[in-house]
Coordinates of C-alpha atoms in Angstrom, one line a residue:
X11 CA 0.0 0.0 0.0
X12 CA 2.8 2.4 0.9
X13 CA 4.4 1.6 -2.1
X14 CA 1.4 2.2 -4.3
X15 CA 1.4 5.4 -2.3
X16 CA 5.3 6.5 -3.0
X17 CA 4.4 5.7 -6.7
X18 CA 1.3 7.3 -7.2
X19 CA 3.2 10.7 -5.6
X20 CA 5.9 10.2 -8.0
X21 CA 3.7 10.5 -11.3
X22 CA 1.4 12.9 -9.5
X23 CA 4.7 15.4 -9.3
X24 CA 6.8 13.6 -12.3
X25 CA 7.4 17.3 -13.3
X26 CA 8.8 18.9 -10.3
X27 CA 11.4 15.5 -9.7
X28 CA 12.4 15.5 -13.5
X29 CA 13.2 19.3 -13.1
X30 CA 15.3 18.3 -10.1
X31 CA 16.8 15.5 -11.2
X32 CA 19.9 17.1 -12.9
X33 CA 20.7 18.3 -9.2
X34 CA 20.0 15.1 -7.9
X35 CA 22.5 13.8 -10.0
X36 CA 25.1 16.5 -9.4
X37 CA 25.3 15.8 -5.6
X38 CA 25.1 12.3 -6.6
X39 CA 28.2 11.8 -8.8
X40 CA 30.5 14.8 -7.3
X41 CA 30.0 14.9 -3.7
X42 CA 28.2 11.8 -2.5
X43 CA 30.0 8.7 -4.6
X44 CA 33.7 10.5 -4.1
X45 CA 33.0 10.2 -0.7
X46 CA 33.7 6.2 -0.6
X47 CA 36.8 7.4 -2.2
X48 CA 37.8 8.4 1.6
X49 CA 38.7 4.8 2.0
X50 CA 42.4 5.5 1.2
X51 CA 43.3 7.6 4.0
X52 CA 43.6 4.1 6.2
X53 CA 45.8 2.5 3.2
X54 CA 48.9 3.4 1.6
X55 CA 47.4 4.0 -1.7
X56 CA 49.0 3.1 -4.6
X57 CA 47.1 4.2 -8.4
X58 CA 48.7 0.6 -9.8
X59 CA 47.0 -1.1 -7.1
X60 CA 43.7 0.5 -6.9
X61 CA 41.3 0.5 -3.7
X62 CA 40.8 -3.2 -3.6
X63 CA 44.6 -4.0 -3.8
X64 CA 46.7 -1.4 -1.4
X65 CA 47.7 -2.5 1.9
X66 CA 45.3 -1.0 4.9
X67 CA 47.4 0.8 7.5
X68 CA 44.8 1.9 9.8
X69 CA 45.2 5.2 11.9
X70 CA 48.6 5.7 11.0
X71 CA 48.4 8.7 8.2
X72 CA 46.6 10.6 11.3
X73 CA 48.9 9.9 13.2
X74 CA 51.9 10.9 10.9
X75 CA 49.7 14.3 10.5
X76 CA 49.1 15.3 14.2
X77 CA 52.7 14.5 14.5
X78 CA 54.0 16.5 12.0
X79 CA 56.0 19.4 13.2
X80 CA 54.7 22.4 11.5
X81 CA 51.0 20.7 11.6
X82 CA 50.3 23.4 14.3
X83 CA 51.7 26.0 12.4
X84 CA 49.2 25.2 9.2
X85 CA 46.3 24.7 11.8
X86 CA 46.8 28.1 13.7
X87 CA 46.7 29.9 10.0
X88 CA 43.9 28.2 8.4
X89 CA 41.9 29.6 11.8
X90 CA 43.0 32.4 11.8
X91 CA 42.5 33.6 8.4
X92 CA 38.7 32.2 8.5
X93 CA 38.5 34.1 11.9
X94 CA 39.1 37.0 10.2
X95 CA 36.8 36.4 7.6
X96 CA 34.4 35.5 9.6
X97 CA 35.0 38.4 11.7
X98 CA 35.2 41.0 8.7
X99 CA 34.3 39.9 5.1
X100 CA 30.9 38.2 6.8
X101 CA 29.7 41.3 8.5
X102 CA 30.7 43.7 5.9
X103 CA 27.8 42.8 4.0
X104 CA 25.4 43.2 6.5
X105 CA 27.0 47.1 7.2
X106 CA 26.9 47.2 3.2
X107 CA 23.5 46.3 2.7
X108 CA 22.6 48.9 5.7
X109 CA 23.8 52.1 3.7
X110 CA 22.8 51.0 0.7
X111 CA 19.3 50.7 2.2
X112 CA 19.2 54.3 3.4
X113 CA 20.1 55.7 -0.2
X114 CA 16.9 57.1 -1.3
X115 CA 17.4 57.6 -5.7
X116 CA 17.0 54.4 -7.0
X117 CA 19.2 55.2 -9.9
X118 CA 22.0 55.9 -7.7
X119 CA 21.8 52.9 -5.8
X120 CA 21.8 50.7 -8.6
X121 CA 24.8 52.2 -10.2
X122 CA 26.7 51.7 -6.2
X123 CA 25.1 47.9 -6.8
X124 CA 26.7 47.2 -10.1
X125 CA 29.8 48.5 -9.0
X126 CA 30.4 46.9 -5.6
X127 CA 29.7 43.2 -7.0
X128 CA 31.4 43.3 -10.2
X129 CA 34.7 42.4 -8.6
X130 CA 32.9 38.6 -7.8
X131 CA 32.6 38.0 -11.2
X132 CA 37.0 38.3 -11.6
X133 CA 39.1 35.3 -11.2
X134 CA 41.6 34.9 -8.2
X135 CA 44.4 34.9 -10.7
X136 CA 43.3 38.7 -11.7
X137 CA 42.6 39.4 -8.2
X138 CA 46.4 38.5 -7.1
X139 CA 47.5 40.8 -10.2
X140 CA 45.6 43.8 -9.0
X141 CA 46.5 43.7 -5.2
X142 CA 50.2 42.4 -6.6
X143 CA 50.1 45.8 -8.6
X144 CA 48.3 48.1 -5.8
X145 CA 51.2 46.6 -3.2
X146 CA 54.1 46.9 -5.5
X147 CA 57.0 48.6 -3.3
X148 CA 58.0 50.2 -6.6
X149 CA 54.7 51.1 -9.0
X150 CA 52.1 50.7 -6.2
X151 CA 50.2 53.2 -5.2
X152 CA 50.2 52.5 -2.1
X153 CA 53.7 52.3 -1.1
X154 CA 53.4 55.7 -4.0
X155 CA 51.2 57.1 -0.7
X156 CA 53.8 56.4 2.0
X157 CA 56.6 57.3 0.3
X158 CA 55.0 61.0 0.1
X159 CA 54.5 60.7 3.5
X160 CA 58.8 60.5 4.0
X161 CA 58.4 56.7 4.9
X162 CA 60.2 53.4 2.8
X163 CA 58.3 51.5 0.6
X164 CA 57.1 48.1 2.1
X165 CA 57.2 45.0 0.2
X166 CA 53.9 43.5 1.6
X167 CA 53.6 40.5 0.2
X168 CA 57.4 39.5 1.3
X169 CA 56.8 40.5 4.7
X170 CA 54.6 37.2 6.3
X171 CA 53.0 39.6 9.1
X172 CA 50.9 41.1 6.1
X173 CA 49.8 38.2 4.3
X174 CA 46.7 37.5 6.2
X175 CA 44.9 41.0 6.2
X176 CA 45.7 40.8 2.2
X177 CA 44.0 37.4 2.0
X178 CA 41.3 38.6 3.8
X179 CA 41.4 42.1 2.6
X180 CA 41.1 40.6 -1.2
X181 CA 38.2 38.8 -0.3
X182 CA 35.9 41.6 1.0
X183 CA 36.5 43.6 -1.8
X184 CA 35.5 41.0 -4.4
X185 CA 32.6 39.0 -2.5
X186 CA 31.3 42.3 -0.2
X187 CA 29.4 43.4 -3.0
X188 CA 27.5 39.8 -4.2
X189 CA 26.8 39.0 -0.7
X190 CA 25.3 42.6 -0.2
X191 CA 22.6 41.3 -2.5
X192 CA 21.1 38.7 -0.3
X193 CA 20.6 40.8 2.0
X194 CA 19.1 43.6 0.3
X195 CA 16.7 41.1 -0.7
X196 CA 15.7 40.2 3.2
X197 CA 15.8 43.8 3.2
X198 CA 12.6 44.8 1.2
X199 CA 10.5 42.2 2.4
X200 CA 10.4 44.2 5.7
X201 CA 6.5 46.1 5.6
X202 CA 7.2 50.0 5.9
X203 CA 4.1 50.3 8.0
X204 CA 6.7 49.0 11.1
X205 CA 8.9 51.7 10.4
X206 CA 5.9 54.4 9.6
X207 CA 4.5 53.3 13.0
X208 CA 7.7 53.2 14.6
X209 CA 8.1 57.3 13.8
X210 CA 4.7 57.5 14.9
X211 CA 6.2 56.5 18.5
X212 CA 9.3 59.2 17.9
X213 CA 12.2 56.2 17.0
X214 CA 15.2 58.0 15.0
X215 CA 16.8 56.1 12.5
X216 CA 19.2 54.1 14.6
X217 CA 16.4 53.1 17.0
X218 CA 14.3 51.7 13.7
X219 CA 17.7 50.2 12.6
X220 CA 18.7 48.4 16.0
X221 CA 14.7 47.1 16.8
X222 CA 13.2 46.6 13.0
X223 CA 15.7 46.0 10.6
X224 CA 17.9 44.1 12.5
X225 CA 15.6 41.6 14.1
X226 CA 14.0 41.1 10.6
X227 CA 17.6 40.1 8.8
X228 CA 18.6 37.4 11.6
X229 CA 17.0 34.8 10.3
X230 CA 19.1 35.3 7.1
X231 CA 22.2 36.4 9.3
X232 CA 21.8 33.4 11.3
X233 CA 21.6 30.6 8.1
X234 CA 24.6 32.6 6.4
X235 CA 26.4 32.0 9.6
X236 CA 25.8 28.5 9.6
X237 CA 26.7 27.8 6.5
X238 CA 30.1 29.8 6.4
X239 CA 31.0 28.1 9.6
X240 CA 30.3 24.6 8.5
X241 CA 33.8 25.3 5.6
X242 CA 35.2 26.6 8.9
X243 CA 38.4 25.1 7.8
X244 CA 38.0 25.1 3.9
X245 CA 39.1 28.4 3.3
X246 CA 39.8 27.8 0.0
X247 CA 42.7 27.0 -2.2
X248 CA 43.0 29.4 -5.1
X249 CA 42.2 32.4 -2.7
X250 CA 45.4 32.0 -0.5
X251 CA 47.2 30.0 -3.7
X252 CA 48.1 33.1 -6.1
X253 CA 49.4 35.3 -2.8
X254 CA 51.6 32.6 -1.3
X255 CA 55.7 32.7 -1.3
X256 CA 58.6 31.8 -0.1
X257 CA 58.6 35.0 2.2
X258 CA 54.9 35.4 3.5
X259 CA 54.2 31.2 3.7
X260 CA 55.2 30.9 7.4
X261 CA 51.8 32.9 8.0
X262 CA 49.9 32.1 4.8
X263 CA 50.2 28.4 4.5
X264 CA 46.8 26.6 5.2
X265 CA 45.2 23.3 4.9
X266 CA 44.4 23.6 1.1
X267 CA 47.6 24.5 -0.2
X268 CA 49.6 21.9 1.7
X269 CA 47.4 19.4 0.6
X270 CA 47.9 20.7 -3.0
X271 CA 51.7 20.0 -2.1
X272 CA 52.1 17.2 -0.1
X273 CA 49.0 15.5 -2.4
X274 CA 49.5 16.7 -5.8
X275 CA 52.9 17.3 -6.1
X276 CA 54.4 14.5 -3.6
X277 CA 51.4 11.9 -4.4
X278 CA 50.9 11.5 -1.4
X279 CA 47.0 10.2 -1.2
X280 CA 46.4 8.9 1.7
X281 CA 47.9 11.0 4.0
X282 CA 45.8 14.3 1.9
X283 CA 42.3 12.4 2.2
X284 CA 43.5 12.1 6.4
X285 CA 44.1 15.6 6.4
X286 CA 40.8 16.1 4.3
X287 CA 38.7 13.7 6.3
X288 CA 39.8 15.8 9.8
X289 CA 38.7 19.3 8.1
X290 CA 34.6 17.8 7.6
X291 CA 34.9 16.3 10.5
X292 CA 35.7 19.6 12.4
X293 CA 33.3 21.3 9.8
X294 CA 30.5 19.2 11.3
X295 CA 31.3 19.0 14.7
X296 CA 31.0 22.6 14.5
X297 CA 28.1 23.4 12.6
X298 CA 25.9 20.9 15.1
X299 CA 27.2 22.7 17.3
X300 CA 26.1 26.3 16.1
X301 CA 23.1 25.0 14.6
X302 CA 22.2 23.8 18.3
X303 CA 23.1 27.1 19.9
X304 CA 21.2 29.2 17.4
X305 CA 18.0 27.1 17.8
X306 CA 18.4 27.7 21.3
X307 CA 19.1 31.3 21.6
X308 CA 17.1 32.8 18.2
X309 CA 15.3 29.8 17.1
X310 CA 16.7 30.1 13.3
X311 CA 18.7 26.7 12.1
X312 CA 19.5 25.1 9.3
X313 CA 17.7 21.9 10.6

């Protein structure tokens, strides 16, 4: 009977599940089946042998990795780095989306919209070139700025104590503007007569701000959160890739480009998909964890 039931709700909506099915199939073949692939970080891989045929050697890749001497080092940059993303590129939008909201001629407030998001739409290979360019100790025009000032130039990207304020600094300026969108959306579904009534009852524009707008964007704050802080610790390779060298990698190294070469360029499998297999397992632990906490103290969560 139940089965009669599935089937009759599966031609009844054949539409809406063919429509979806392309997704389906998406999630299916490249993030679902590679998954069984994870196999290999308790084997010493090899490609001749295949899955079936290299030698199981239990715990010891995460062993090798917690043991590793600069494994520390790597761990304290890649959270840091997504702190400070966390702490700046995420809220930048919300302070974007803010002002832009108070801008009264449409016209202009388009034109501030197409500007401010057309960075996302650049590759991080142009993105390194520009900052590379702005931070040149010899063309830039910033080290152009403090030289007027009577200072030296400074070679930011060979100094390491700069590297993660560019990484992150990069990032805001090409993402601030395509995240400001979403919530400009959240934005004018708020009804004006709240903030009509809220004049009414003498509230300046901070007051309307801090008890209307606010309140009204957290449930969109709150699943943004979430699901930035579930890729806690994957930051992303290309985004810290085109910025590293030998100078600035003491502070710029991360997760994703020492997989890229320890796995890639030593073939070193197994020990990767360890290292791999620890970063989703922090990822979840926490984003149950916030998810909880956010169902407890808003009651906005993902699940």
């Amino acid at each position: 009977m139940r089965m009669n039931s599935l089937l009759g709700s599966l031609w009844k909506y054949k539409t809406l599940y063919l429509i979806s099915l392309p997704g389906i199939l998406y999630f299916l073949v490249f993030k679902y089946v590679p998954l069984l692939g994870s196999v290999i970080a308790f084997q010493n891989y090899n490609i001749f042998l295949g899955i079936t045929g290299s030698p199981w050697v239990g715990l010891d890749h995460f062993r090798k990795m917690f043991s590793y001497p600069e494994f520390t080092r790597i761990l304290t940059n890649t959270l840091l780095i997504n702190l400070y993303d966390l702490l700046f590129a995420f809220t930048a939008p919300i302070v974007l989306a803010l002002m832009l909201n108070e801008v009264r001629k449409i016209l202009a407030k388009r034109l501030i919209q197409t500007v401010i998001y057309m960075p996302h739409f650049l590759s991080w290979v142009i993105i390194s070139g520009i900052f590379i360019g702005i931070l040149s100790p010899s063309t830039g025009i910033i080290n152009y700025v403090v030289q007027l000032l009577g200072y030296d130039p400074i070679y930011f990207l060979g100094d390491e104590s700069y590297i993660r304020a560019i990484i992150v600094g990069s990032g805001m300026w090409r993402d601030t503007g395509w995240g400001t969108i979403i919530y400009l959306a959240a934005l004018a579904g708020i009804s004006p007569s709240l903030y009509e009534a809220a004049e009414v009852d003498g509230a300046n524009r901070w007051q309307q701000t801090f008890h209307i707008t606010l309140p009204a964007l957290l449930p969109t704050i709150t699943i943004l959160f979430l699901l930035q802080i579930g890729n806690f610790l994957d930051f992303g390779f290309e985004r810290v890739y085109v910025f590293l060298n030998p100078m600035n990698r003491m502070n710029g190294e991360i997760f994703d480009t020492y997989i890229y070469q320890v796995g890639l360029l030593q073939a070193q499998f197994s020990y990767t998909t360890a290292i791999g297999i620890f970063k989703s397992v922090v990822g979840l632990v926490l984003l149950v964890g916030a998810n909880t906490l956010s169902k407890r103290a808003t009651g906005n969560s993902l699940y």
